Amino acid sequence: MPQLIAPDVRVHSSFLAAMDEARAEGHGGPDDDSTAGLSLRAYGDTWQDPAVFAEYVARLRLTHGPRSILDYDVPCTTLWYVDGDTYLGRLAIRHTLTEAWLRDGHIGYDVRPGARRLGHATAMLRAALPLAARLDVDPALITCDTGNTASRRVIEACGGVRDDAAGDDGVLRYWAPTAHGSHTGRTLPTVSKE
């Protein structure tokens, strides 16, 4: 049964296959600022080396500081969605937001191309919401590009309520309750000035 776990070297070969799928989909080019794209540019084929992959996994498991090629300026927890030794996707929970992170929100996720349209994104996000509550994220800001219908449906299926007051910058913003009895609120959170 698929589950969220801390990044783990045991999914090495499956992770490599997922990155090949992402590369075939066009990720990794100079204009691709997605997590997959940034990671592919930084690591490329060096992930084949188990020692390099182990170092990458160790960096992802950090909550603070440099994390792989993403130098988050806020504490962040990265989780992988796996089924046994099969890597299915990734999810990041940013514990706080700065002005810069209002575009991406508290929770970001992606599913490998070969595992899409099977309900994994919804299951992954649903499983992450109580984890976000334990990190004092409630409600969680979750965003998607205006044209990303699949992601919009995932967020709404997990209780996300659209923030229509957020403006129109090509990004839809949703508030999702993370704890039982919480509300979604409809205002932007106080953001850290760090």
PDB file of C-alpha atoms in Angstrom:
ATOM      1  CA  MET A   1       0.000   0.000   0.000  1.00  0.00           C
ATOM      2  CA  PRO A   2       1.459   3.409  -0.954  1.00  0.00           C
ATOM      3  CA  GLN A   3       2.636   5.630   1.884  1.00  0.00           C
ATOM      4  CA  LEU A   4       4.555   8.809   2.630  1.00  0.00           C
ATOM      5  CA  ILE A   5       8.055   8.169   3.967  1.00  0.00           C
ATOM      6  CA  ALA A   6      11.227  10.141   4.564  1.00  0.00           C
ATOM      7  CA  PRO A   7      13.455   9.944   1.469  1.00  0.00           C
ATOM      8  CA  ASP A   8      15.165   6.543   1.464  1.00  0.00           C
ATOM      9  CA  VAL A   9      17.988   4.988  -0.595  1.00  0.00           C
ATOM     10  CA  ARG A  10      16.015   1.739  -0.949  1.00  0.00           C
ATOM     11  CA  VAL A  11      14.016   3.266  -3.833  1.00  0.00           C
ATOM     12  CA  HIS A  12      17.172   4.180  -5.773  1.00  0.00           C
ATOM     13  CA  SER A  13      16.457   2.297  -9.017  1.00  0.00           C
ATOM     14  CA  SER A  14      12.781   3.301  -9.037  1.00  0.00           C
ATOM     15  CA  PHE A  15      13.709   6.939  -8.393  1.00  0.00           C
ATOM     16  CA  LEU A  16      16.121   6.851 -11.344  1.00  0.00           C
ATOM     17  CA  ALA A  17      13.357   5.466 -13.564  1.00  0.00           C
ATOM     18  CA  ALA A  18      11.041   8.255 -12.387  1.00  0.00           C
ATOM     19  CA  MET A  19      13.669  10.884 -13.246  1.00  0.00           C
ATOM     20  CA  ASP A  20      14.065   9.302 -16.703  1.00  0.00           C
ATOM     21  CA  GLU A  21      10.284   9.688 -17.114  1.00  0.00           C
ATOM     22  CA  ALA A  22      10.509  13.321 -16.009  1.00  0.00           C
ATOM     23  CA  ARG A  23      13.383  13.952 -18.439  1.00  0.00           C
ATOM     24  CA  ALA A  24      11.371  12.345 -21.276  1.00  0.00           C
ATOM     25  CA  GLU A  25       8.501  14.676 -20.387  1.00  0.00           C
ATOM     26  CA  GLY A  26      10.815  17.665 -20.904  1.00  0.00           C
ATOM     27  CA  HIS A  27      11.999  18.367 -17.354  1.00  0.00           C
ATOM     28  CA  GLY A  28      15.534  19.504 -16.722  1.00  0.00           C
ATOM     29  CA  GLY A  29      15.799  22.234 -19.355  1.00  0.00           C
ATOM     30  CA  PRO A  30      17.250  25.664 -18.538  1.00  0.00           C
ATOM     31  CA  ASP A  31      13.813  27.260 -18.046  1.00  0.00           C
ATOM     32  CA  ASP A  32      12.399  24.455 -15.867  1.00  0.00           C
ATOM     33  CA  ASP A  33      12.269  25.667 -12.264  1.00  0.00           C
ATOM     34  CA  SER A  34      10.246  22.677 -11.011  1.00  0.00           C
ATOM     35  CA  THR A  35      11.813  20.514  -8.318  1.00  0.00           C
ATOM     36  CA  ALA A  36      12.387  17.748 -10.875  1.00  0.00           C
ATOM     37  CA  GLY A  37      13.929  20.186 -13.329  1.00  0.00           C
ATOM     38  CA  LEU A  38      16.268  21.779 -10.811  1.00  0.00           C
ATOM     39  CA  SER A  39      17.284  18.370  -9.476  1.00  0.00           C
ATOM     40  CA  LEU A  40      17.933  16.959 -12.949  1.00  0.00           C
ATOM     41  CA  ARG A  41      20.155  19.906 -13.825  1.00  0.00           C
ATOM     42  CA  ALA A  42      22.075  19.633 -10.552  1.00  0.00           C
ATOM     43  CA  TYR A  43      22.496  15.846 -10.433  1.00  0.00           C
ATOM     44  CA  GLY A  44      21.962  14.566 -13.973  1.00  0.00           C
ATOM     45  CA  ASP A  45      23.460  11.129 -14.332  1.00  0.00           C
ATOM     46  CA  THR A  46      25.524  11.372 -11.123  1.00  0.00           C
ATOM     47  CA  TRP A  47      22.510   9.892  -9.276  1.00  0.00           C
ATOM     48  CA  GLN A  48      23.520   6.541 -10.786  1.00  0.00           C
ATOM     49  CA  ASP A  49      26.328   6.423  -8.214  1.00  0.00           C
ATOM     50  CA  PRO A  50      24.844   4.994  -4.977  1.00  0.00           C
ATOM     51  CA  ALA A  51      27.095   7.275  -2.880  1.00  0.00           C
ATOM     52  CA  VAL A  52      25.856  10.394  -4.688  1.00  0.00           C
ATOM     53  CA  PHE A  53      22.262   9.237  -4.305  1.00  0.00           C
ATOM     54  CA  ALA A  54      22.814   8.552  -0.583  1.00  0.00           C
ATOM     55  CA  GLU A  55      24.190  12.090  -0.135  1.00  0.00           C
ATOM     56  CA  TYR A  56      21.169  13.500  -2.002  1.00  0.00           C
ATOM     57  CA  VAL A  57      18.789  11.533   0.243  1.00  0.00           C
ATOM     58  CA  ALA A  58      20.634  12.690   3.378  1.00  0.00           C
ATOM     59  CA  ARG A  59      20.304  16.329   2.312  1.00  0.00           C
ATOM     60  CA  LEU A  60      16.596  15.927   1.590  1.00  0.00           C
ATOM     61  CA  ARG A  61      16.074  14.543   5.087  1.00  0.00           C
ATOM     62  CA  LEU A  62      17.304  17.794   6.629  1.00  0.00           C
ATOM     63  CA  THR A  63      14.616  20.194   7.806  1.00  0.00           C
ATOM     64  CA  HIS A  64      16.797  23.318   7.756  1.00  0.00           C
ATOM     65  CA  GLY A  65      19.696  24.479   5.643  1.00  0.00           C
ATOM     66  CA  PRO A  66      20.802  23.551   2.144  1.00  0.00           C
ATOM     67  CA  ARG A  67      18.585  20.841   0.743  1.00  0.00           C
ATOM     68  CA  SER A  68      19.767  19.287  -2.448  1.00  0.00           C
ATOM     69  CA  ILE A  69      19.650  22.057  -5.016  1.00  0.00           C
ATOM     70  CA  LEU A  70      16.794  23.861  -3.246  1.00  0.00           C
ATOM     71  CA  ASP A  71      18.132  26.221  -0.601  1.00  0.00           C
ATOM     72  CA  TYR A  72      14.883  26.753   1.259  1.00  0.00           C
ATOM     73  CA  ASP A  73      14.896  29.852   3.425  1.00  0.00           C
ATOM     74  CA  VAL A  74      12.195  28.296   5.619  1.00  0.00           C
ATOM     75  CA  PRO A  75      12.079  24.961   7.462  1.00  0.00           C
ATOM     76  CA  CYS A  76      10.767  22.280   5.113  1.00  0.00           C
ATOM     77  CA  THR A  77       9.980  18.582   5.374  1.00  0.00           C
ATOM     78  CA  THR A  78      10.364  16.512   2.198  1.00  0.00           C
ATOM     79  CA  LEU A  79       8.526  13.206   1.928  1.00  0.00           C
ATOM     80  CA  TRP A  80       8.411  10.585  -0.801  1.00  0.00           C
ATOM     81  CA  TYR A  81       5.320   8.633  -1.735  1.00  0.00           C
ATOM     82  CA  VAL A  82       6.272   5.003  -2.298  1.00  0.00           C
ATOM     83  CA  ASP A  83       4.700   1.600  -2.745  1.00  0.00           C
ATOM     84  CA  GLY A  84       7.231  -0.856  -1.344  1.00  0.00           C
ATOM     85  CA  ASP A  85      10.446  -0.015  -3.201  1.00  0.00           C
ATOM     86  CA  THR A  86       8.634   1.890  -5.956  1.00  0.00           C
ATOM     87  CA  TYR A  87       8.975   5.685  -5.945  1.00  0.00           C
ATOM     88  CA  LEU A  88       5.667   7.308  -6.942  1.00  0.00           C
ATOM     89  CA  GLY A  89       6.089  10.970  -6.068  1.00  0.00           C
ATOM     90  CA  ARG A  90       7.345  13.685  -3.787  1.00  0.00           C
ATOM     91  CA  LEU A  91       5.769  16.136  -1.367  1.00  0.00           C
ATOM     92  CA  ALA A  92       7.235  19.126   0.489  1.00  0.00           C
ATOM     93  CA  ILE A  93       5.705  20.812   3.527  1.00  0.00           C
ATOM     94  CA  ARG A  94       7.074  24.299   4.201  1.00  0.00           C
ATOM     95  CA  HIS A  95       6.548  24.981   7.880  1.00  0.00           C
ATOM     96  CA  THR A  96       6.259  28.757   7.440  1.00  0.00           C
ATOM     97  CA  LEU A  97       5.909  31.137   4.523  1.00  0.00           C
ATOM     98  CA  THR A  98       7.835  34.181   3.410  1.00  0.00           C
ATOM     99  CA  GLU A  99       6.631  36.627   0.774  1.00  0.00           C
ATOM    100  CA  ALA A 100       8.530  34.588  -1.818  1.00  0.00           C
ATOM    101  CA  TRP A 101       6.765  31.349  -0.825  1.00  0.00           C
ATOM    102  CA  LEU A 102       3.238  32.769  -1.129  1.00  0.00           C
ATOM    103  CA  ARG A 103       3.297  31.712  -4.795  1.00  0.00           C
ATOM    104  CA  ASP A 104       4.014  28.067  -3.935  1.00  0.00           C
ATOM    105  CA  GLY A 105       2.267  27.789  -0.560  1.00  0.00           C
ATOM    106  CA  HIS A 106       2.882  25.438   2.347  1.00  0.00           C
ATOM    107  CA  ILE A 107       2.573  22.162   0.425  1.00  0.00           C
ATOM    108  CA  GLY A 108       3.937  21.250  -2.986  1.00  0.00           C
ATOM    109  CA  TYR A 109       3.743  17.832  -4.591  1.00  0.00           C
ATOM    110  CA  ASP A 110       4.263  15.950  -7.819  1.00  0.00           C
ATOM    111  CA  VAL A 111       3.651  12.413  -9.066  1.00  0.00           C
ATOM    112  CA  ARG A 112       6.019  10.686 -11.487  1.00  0.00           C
ATOM    113  CA  PRO A 113       4.643  10.647 -15.051  1.00  0.00           C
ATOM    114  CA  GLY A 114       4.156   6.870 -15.159  1.00  0.00           C
ATOM    115  CA  ALA A 115       2.013   6.882 -12.011  1.00  0.00           C
ATOM    116  CA  ARG A 116      -0.370   9.751 -12.788  1.00  0.00           C
ATOM    117  CA  ARG A 117      -4.163   9.519 -12.996  1.00  0.00           C
ATOM    118  CA  LEU A 118      -4.271   6.718 -10.441  1.00  0.00           C
ATOM    119  CA  GLY A 119      -5.302   8.823  -7.415  1.00  0.00           C
ATOM    120  CA  HIS A 120      -1.804   9.082  -5.950  1.00  0.00           C
ATOM    121  CA  ALA A 121      -1.731  12.902  -5.761  1.00  0.00           C
ATOM    122  CA  THR A 122      -5.017  13.014  -3.832  1.00  0.00           C
ATOM    123  CA  ALA A 123      -3.924  10.225  -1.470  1.00  0.00           C
ATOM    124  CA  MET A 124      -0.539  11.854  -0.957  1.00  0.00           C
ATOM    125  CA  LEU A 125      -1.969  15.293  -0.172  1.00  0.00           C
ATOM    126  CA  ARG A 126      -4.677  13.836   2.065  1.00  0.00           C
ATOM    127  CA  ALA A 127      -2.013  11.917   4.053  1.00  0.00           C
ATOM    128  CA  ALA A 128       0.137  15.051   4.347  1.00  0.00           C
ATOM    129  CA  LEU A 129      -2.524  17.315   5.869  1.00  0.00           C
ATOM    130  CA  PRO A 130      -2.398  15.821   9.401  1.00  0.00           C
ATOM    131  CA  LEU A 131       1.407  15.899   9.206  1.00  0.00           C
ATOM    132  CA  ALA A 132       1.200  19.602   8.389  1.00  0.00           C
ATOM    133  CA  ALA A 133      -1.073  20.101  11.425  1.00  0.00           C
ATOM    134  CA  ARG A 134       1.617  18.533  13.634  1.00  0.00           C
ATOM    135  CA  LEU A 135       4.025  21.127  12.241  1.00  0.00           C
ATOM    136  CA  ASP A 136       1.568  23.891  13.284  1.00  0.00           C
ATOM    137  CA  VAL A 137       0.510  24.582   9.694  1.00  0.00           C
ATOM    138  CA  ASP A 138      -3.247  25.176   9.823  1.00  0.00           C
ATOM    139  CA  PRO A 139      -4.777  25.960   7.485  1.00  0.00           C
ATOM    140  CA  ALA A 140      -2.329  25.106   4.683  1.00  0.00           C
ATOM    141  CA  LEU A 141      -1.951  27.289   1.634  1.00  0.00           C
ATOM    142  CA  ILE A 142      -1.799  25.061  -1.453  1.00  0.00           C
ATOM    143  CA  THR A 143      -1.425  26.519  -4.926  1.00  0.00           C
ATOM    144  CA  CYS A 144      -1.521  25.442  -8.549  1.00  0.00           C
ATOM    145  CA  ASP A 145      -1.223  27.131 -11.910  1.00  0.00           C
ATOM    146  CA  THR A 146      -4.530  28.393 -13.277  1.00  0.00           C
ATOM    147  CA  GLY A 147      -4.492  25.875 -16.138  1.00  0.00           C
ATOM    148  CA  ASN A 148      -3.627  22.840 -13.996  1.00  0.00           C
ATOM    149  CA  THR A 149      -7.066  21.269 -13.791  1.00  0.00           C
ATOM    150  CA  ALA A 150      -5.798  17.979 -12.358  1.00  0.00           C
ATOM    151  CA  SER A 151      -4.052  19.689  -9.442  1.00  0.00           C
ATOM    152  CA  ARG A 152      -7.062  21.921  -8.823  1.00  0.00           C
ATOM    153  CA  ARG A 153      -9.247  18.814  -8.496  1.00  0.00           C
ATOM    154  CA  VAL A 154      -6.751  17.192  -6.103  1.00  0.00           C
ATOM    155  CA  ILE A 155      -6.696  20.244  -3.833  1.00  0.00           C
ATOM    156  CA  GLU A 156     -10.486  20.564  -3.839  1.00  0.00           C
ATOM    157  CA  ALA A 157     -10.899  16.822  -3.121  1.00  0.00           C
ATOM    158  CA  CYS A 158      -8.718  17.335  -0.037  1.00  0.00           C
ATOM    159  CA  GLY A 159     -10.893  20.148   1.321  1.00  0.00           C
ATOM    160  CA  GLY A 160      -9.157  23.130  -0.255  1.00  0.00           C
ATOM    161  CA  VAL A 161     -11.273  26.270  -0.468  1.00  0.00           C
ATOM    162  CA  ARG A 162     -10.286  28.760  -3.149  1.00  0.00           C
ATOM    163  CA  ASP A 163      -9.100  32.173  -2.003  1.00  0.00           C
ATOM    164  CA  ASP A 164     -10.769  34.417  -4.570  1.00  0.00           C
ATOM    165  CA  ALA A 165      -9.329  37.536  -2.916  1.00  0.00           C
ATOM    166  CA  ALA A 166      -5.747  36.542  -3.761  1.00  0.00           C
ATOM    167  CA  GLY A 167      -5.691  38.298  -7.137  1.00  0.00           C
ATOM    168  CA  ASP A 168      -5.030  36.960 -10.612  1.00  0.00           C
ATOM    169  CA  ASP A 169      -1.353  36.224 -11.214  1.00  0.00           C
ATOM    170  CA  GLY A 170      -1.776  32.891 -12.982  1.00  0.00           C
ATOM    171  CA  VAL A 171      -1.846  30.997  -9.680  1.00  0.00           C
ATOM    172  CA  LEU A 172      -4.899  29.640  -7.868  1.00  0.00           C
ATOM    173  CA  ARG A 173      -4.592  29.697  -4.072  1.00  0.00           C
ATOM    174  CA  TYR A 174      -6.495  27.352  -1.812  1.00  0.00           C
ATOM    175  CA  TRP A 175      -6.722  27.010   1.966  1.00  0.00           C
ATOM    176  CA  ALA A 176      -7.044  23.462   3.258  1.00  0.00           C
ATOM    177  CA  PRO A 177      -7.744  22.589   6.886  1.00  0.00           C
ATOM    178  CA  THR A 178      -5.101  20.309   8.331  1.00  0.00           C
ATOM    179  CA  ALA A 179      -6.563  19.514  11.749  1.00  0.00           C
ATOM    180  CA  HIS A 180      -9.955  18.173  12.773  1.00  0.00           C
ATOM    181  CA  GLY A 181     -12.292  21.068  13.434  1.00  0.00           C
ATOM    182  CA  SER A 182     -10.058  23.670  11.824  1.00  0.00           C
ATOM    183  CA  HIS A 183     -11.336  26.213   9.366  1.00  0.00           C
ATOM    184  CA  THR A 184      -9.847  27.325   6.100  1.00  0.00           C
ATOM    185  CA  GLY A 185      -9.655  31.070   6.687  1.00  0.00           C
ATOM    186  CA  ARG A 186      -9.554  33.293   3.660  1.00  0.00           C
ATOM    187  CA  THR A 187      -6.725  35.678   4.342  1.00  0.00           C
ATOM    188  CA  LEU A 188      -3.058  35.412   3.616  1.00  0.00           C
ATOM    189  CA  PRO A 189      -1.002  34.361   6.621  1.00  0.00           C
ATOM    190  CA  THR A 190       1.457  36.490   8.462  1.00  0.00           C
ATOM    191  CA  VAL A 191       4.699  35.822   6.656  1.00  0.00           C
ATOM    192  CA  SER A 192       8.203  35.724   7.994  1.00  0.00           C
ATOM    193  CA  LYS A 193      10.438  38.644   6.998  1.00  0.00           C
ATOM    194  CA  GLU A 194      13.555  36.426   7.091  1.00  0.00           C
TER     195      GLU A 194
END
